[in-house]
XYZ file of C-alpha atoms in Angstrom:
262
model
C 105.193 -126.831 2.979
C 102.156 -128.042 4.274
C 98.570 -126.495 3.831
C 97.006 -124.355 6.457
C 93.495 -124.208 7.115
C 91.997 -120.704 8.184
C 88.702 -119.710 9.352
C 86.242 -118.028 7.721
C 86.763 -114.748 9.116
C 90.517 -114.568 7.699
C 88.777 -113.536 4.331
C 88.048 -110.249 5.685
C 92.042 -110.111 7.190
C 93.044 -110.874 3.355
C 90.613 -107.803 1.657
C 91.859 -105.130 4.580
C 95.626 -105.988 3.967
C 95.044 -106.022 0.247
C 93.900 -102.543 0.824
C 96.018 -101.463 3.272
C 99.571 -102.704 1.714
C 98.449 -100.681 -1.635
C 98.205 -97.583 -0.096
C 101.440 -98.058 1.756
C 102.784 -97.796 -1.940
C 99.820 -96.658 -4.120
C 101.892 -94.776 -7.085
C 104.170 -97.974 -6.787
C 101.029 -100.695 -7.058
C 98.734 -98.582 -9.309
C 101.749 -98.268 -11.817
C 102.277 -101.607 -11.957
C 98.945 -102.663 -12.224
C 98.476 -100.530 -15.288
C 101.646 -101.972 -16.641
C 99.980 -105.377 -16.271
C 97.161 -104.142 -18.037
C 99.289 -102.758 -20.881
C 101.447 -106.076 -21.149
C 98.553 -108.090 -21.348
C 96.970 -105.508 -23.918
C 100.028 -105.632 -26.119
C 100.191 -109.563 -25.999
C 96.479 -109.499 -27.532
C 97.903 -107.434 -30.598
C 99.862 -110.210 -32.096
C 98.562 -111.525 -34.822
C 96.571 -114.806 -34.902
C 97.697 -115.903 -31.216
C 97.385 -112.565 -29.326
C 94.426 -113.939 -26.792
C 96.249 -117.410 -26.500
C 99.650 -115.268 -25.688
C 97.985 -113.204 -23.107
C 96.235 -115.693 -21.553
C 99.830 -118.121 -21.310
C 101.380 -114.594 -19.616
C 98.767 -114.165 -17.280
C 99.985 -116.478 -14.297
C 103.966 -115.008 -14.448
C 102.063 -111.302 -14.614
C 99.863 -112.433 -11.577
C 103.052 -113.787 -9.718
C 104.736 -110.240 -10.564
C 102.295 -108.443 -9.085
C 102.342 -110.818 -5.635
C 105.989 -110.435 -5.550
C 105.478 -106.664 -5.423
C 103.083 -107.234 -2.568
C 106.019 -109.243 -0.841
C 108.327 -106.135 -1.757
C 105.890 -103.803 -0.062
C 105.008 -105.789 2.980
C 108.497 -105.848 3.872
C 108.626 -102.154 3.601
C 110.433 -101.952 0.293
C 109.672 -99.998 -3.083
C 108.465 -102.582 -6.143
C 110.567 -101.493 -9.022
C 108.985 -101.925 -11.807
C 110.917 -104.900 -13.107
C 109.720 -107.085 -10.211
C 106.443 -107.827 -13.029
C 108.996 -110.279 -14.856
C 110.243 -112.021 -11.720
C 108.917 -115.270 -13.152
C 111.228 -114.881 -16.079
C 114.288 -113.941 -13.740
C 114.244 -117.258 -11.515
C 116.103 -119.386 -14.011
C 115.436 -121.813 -16.615
C 113.565 -124.384 -15.016
C 111.417 -121.800 -13.183
C 110.716 -119.813 -16.224
C 109.969 -123.251 -18.466
C 107.406 -124.548 -15.380
C 105.516 -121.022 -15.308
C 105.292 -120.542 -19.386
C 103.744 -124.820 -19.190
C 101.492 -123.210 -16.327
C 100.440 -120.321 -18.636
C 99.807 -122.985 -21.426
C 98.009 -125.235 -19.134
C 96.103 -121.706 -18.165
C 95.333 -120.639 -21.952
C 93.969 -124.251 -22.649
C 91.861 -124.083 -20.152
C 90.638 -120.763 -20.807
C 90.287 -121.544 -24.461
C 88.201 -124.766 -23.549
C 85.771 -122.600 -21.541
C 85.133 -120.207 -24.752
C 84.572 -123.218 -26.933
C 81.817 -124.538 -24.657
C 80.280 -121.739 -24.523
C 80.151 -121.610 -28.253
C 77.327 -124.467 -27.893
C 74.947 -121.998 -26.262
C 75.325 -118.843 -28.390
C 77.435 -119.679 -31.682
C 80.024 -117.804 -30.039
C 79.000 -114.334 -29.501
C 80.042 -114.100 -25.917
C 83.647 -115.760 -27.083
C 84.120 -113.341 -29.896
C 83.272 -110.404 -27.472
C 85.521 -111.733 -24.884
C 88.437 -112.449 -26.488
C 88.495 -110.016 -29.286
C 86.439 -107.275 -28.261
C 83.727 -105.444 -29.913
C 80.641 -103.060 -29.545
C 78.481 -104.323 -26.466
C 74.858 -103.267 -27.128
C 71.380 -103.811 -24.956
C 70.262 -106.504 -27.434
C 73.139 -108.431 -27.541
C 73.717 -108.826 -23.505
C 70.088 -109.520 -22.990
C 70.019 -111.912 -25.705
C 68.898 -115.238 -24.013
C 71.704 -117.236 -25.477
C 74.206 -114.798 -24.897
C 73.259 -114.583 -20.953
C 73.329 -118.508 -21.092
C 76.630 -118.443 -22.580
C 78.194 -116.374 -20.163
C 77.052 -117.786 -17.186
C 77.828 -121.223 -18.196
C 81.331 -119.449 -18.690
C 81.328 -118.090 -15.086
C 80.598 -121.469 -13.568
C 83.070 -123.427 -15.600
C 85.824 -120.552 -14.602
C 85.584 -120.925 -11.049
C 86.883 -124.524 -10.768
C 89.461 -123.538 -13.300
C 90.421 -120.129 -11.050
C 90.702 -122.248 -8.299
C 93.468 -124.527 -9.942
C 95.058 -121.514 -10.716
C 95.084 -119.285 -8.029
C 97.943 -120.684 -5.708
C 99.682 -122.148 -8.700
C 101.852 -119.415 -9.897
C 103.422 -118.682 -6.301
C 103.848 -122.575 -5.623
C 105.822 -122.589 -8.828
C 108.156 -119.909 -8.505
C 108.548 -119.860 -4.787
C 108.382 -123.326 -3.560
C 109.445 -125.023 -6.880
C 106.405 -127.185 -7.648
C 105.925 -128.915 -10.660
C 102.992 -127.338 -12.618
C 100.492 -130.271 -12.293
C 101.128 -130.703 -8.807
C 100.567 -126.850 -8.054
C 97.467 -127.288 -9.502
C 96.283 -130.038 -7.633
C 97.672 -128.303 -4.600
C 95.996 -125.019 -5.317
C 92.494 -126.387 -5.756
C 93.074 -128.574 -2.718
C 93.823 -125.413 -0.579
C 90.849 -123.360 -2.056
C 88.408 -126.121 -1.358
C 89.635 -127.100 1.758
C 89.577 -123.126 3.010
C 86.163 -122.560 1.106
C 85.152 -120.805 4.112
C 87.369 -117.968 3.668
C 87.696 -117.573 0.198
C 83.501 -117.168 0.396
C 83.829 -113.955 2.840
C 87.198 -112.964 0.648
C 84.812 -112.824 -2.836
C 81.915 -111.382 -0.694
C 83.614 -108.921 0.956
C 85.540 -107.540 -2.527
C 82.016 -107.339 -3.694
C 81.008 -105.501 -1.440
C 83.560 -103.189 -1.926
C 83.655 -102.422 -5.475
C 79.575 -101.962 -5.011
C 79.981 -99.938 -2.144
C 82.201 -97.826 -4.317
C 80.311 -97.433 -7.534
C 77.446 -96.363 -5.106
C 79.585 -93.445 -3.582
C 80.111 -92.443 -7.106
C 76.692 -92.528 -7.935
C 75.680 -90.430 -4.923
C 78.281 -87.494 -5.491
C 77.307 -87.350 -9.233
C 73.823 -87.117 -8.038
C 74.483 -84.399 -5.167
C 76.681 -82.542 -8.034
C 73.947 -83.132 -10.625
C 76.495 -84.623 -13.244
C 76.234 -87.704 -15.121
C 79.559 -87.160 -16.782
C 81.266 -86.819 -13.104
C 80.150 -90.307 -12.595
C 81.401 -91.788 -16.006
C 84.716 -90.348 -15.700
C 85.388 -91.287 -12.225
C 84.038 -95.093 -12.349
C 86.479 -96.453 -14.866
C 89.623 -95.031 -13.069
C 88.263 -96.020 -9.536
C 87.674 -99.685 -10.469
C 91.259 -100.055 -12.039
C 92.422 -98.998 -8.504
C 90.177 -101.142 -6.544
C 91.150 -104.040 -8.944
C 95.000 -102.974 -8.011
C 94.078 -103.658 -4.641
C 92.036 -107.033 -5.272
C 95.469 -108.218 -7.040
C 97.371 -106.958 -4.473
C 95.274 -109.273 -1.471
C 96.046 -112.153 -3.669
C 99.602 -112.338 -1.988
C 97.966 -112.871 1.654
C 95.599 -115.640 0.435
C 98.704 -117.782 -1.012
C 100.636 -116.704 2.048
C 98.128 -117.664 4.639
C 97.154 -120.945 3.232
C 100.355 -122.528 3.243
C 103.291 -122.889 6.195
C 107.039 -123.703 5.309
C 109.858 -124.255 7.356
C 111.673 -121.695 5.900
C 111.237 -118.372 7.793
C 112.309 -116.550 4.926
C 109.726 -118.156 2.396
C 106.721 -116.050 1.815
C 104.111 -118.726 3.471
C 105.393 -117.690 7.020
C 105.740 -113.681 5.847
């Protein structure tokens, strides 16, 4: 396995592949994404440790969506059990994935802890525990500072874990090494990932504008409210589908059956 440097325009290719692959099996991917969301939601309900448990399971669940994309790219129908692929690859790989998840949980909770220094924990409580979002709350300067600090700190955390689940699961890389390889791949391909992020931002904004335009034409604000949430969830599903291709193209292996060469 070796790092592959791709041109910046590849970011657009990743977005296109995510969308087209989703539409190969739209019902399967939509169902898997809602199962993914349900799994995270149920995990948060566990008393005392719910948020930490959900964060620990996130890398494994993300790997499941990548595995579903791999199946669809081969022309196969991804079954629901593919979401737990990380826990069906043997005890050693499962332990490595759970270790990776624990590291992610620690990193994310540390970011939330840092954010409390700026607003006394209002942003962290809202994000981790939920609650009522009010205009007064989100417009408060200390809340906005905490939000932007968290966003800035989350970027390197995301880069550390972007490729890591796939490297652990498909290539047997240790959790710590997978984090190193992941952030190096993101940094070396920063042009492609920048285009990728901006392209997805454009897709989400364009979709929202279309909904608002249609709502204006039909004269119904209820239409916008009813259509926006499911549309955003479907686009989020396409985004997660596209993640597999970012991993596939950033690493090259000598095994023609390995994900890196598909």
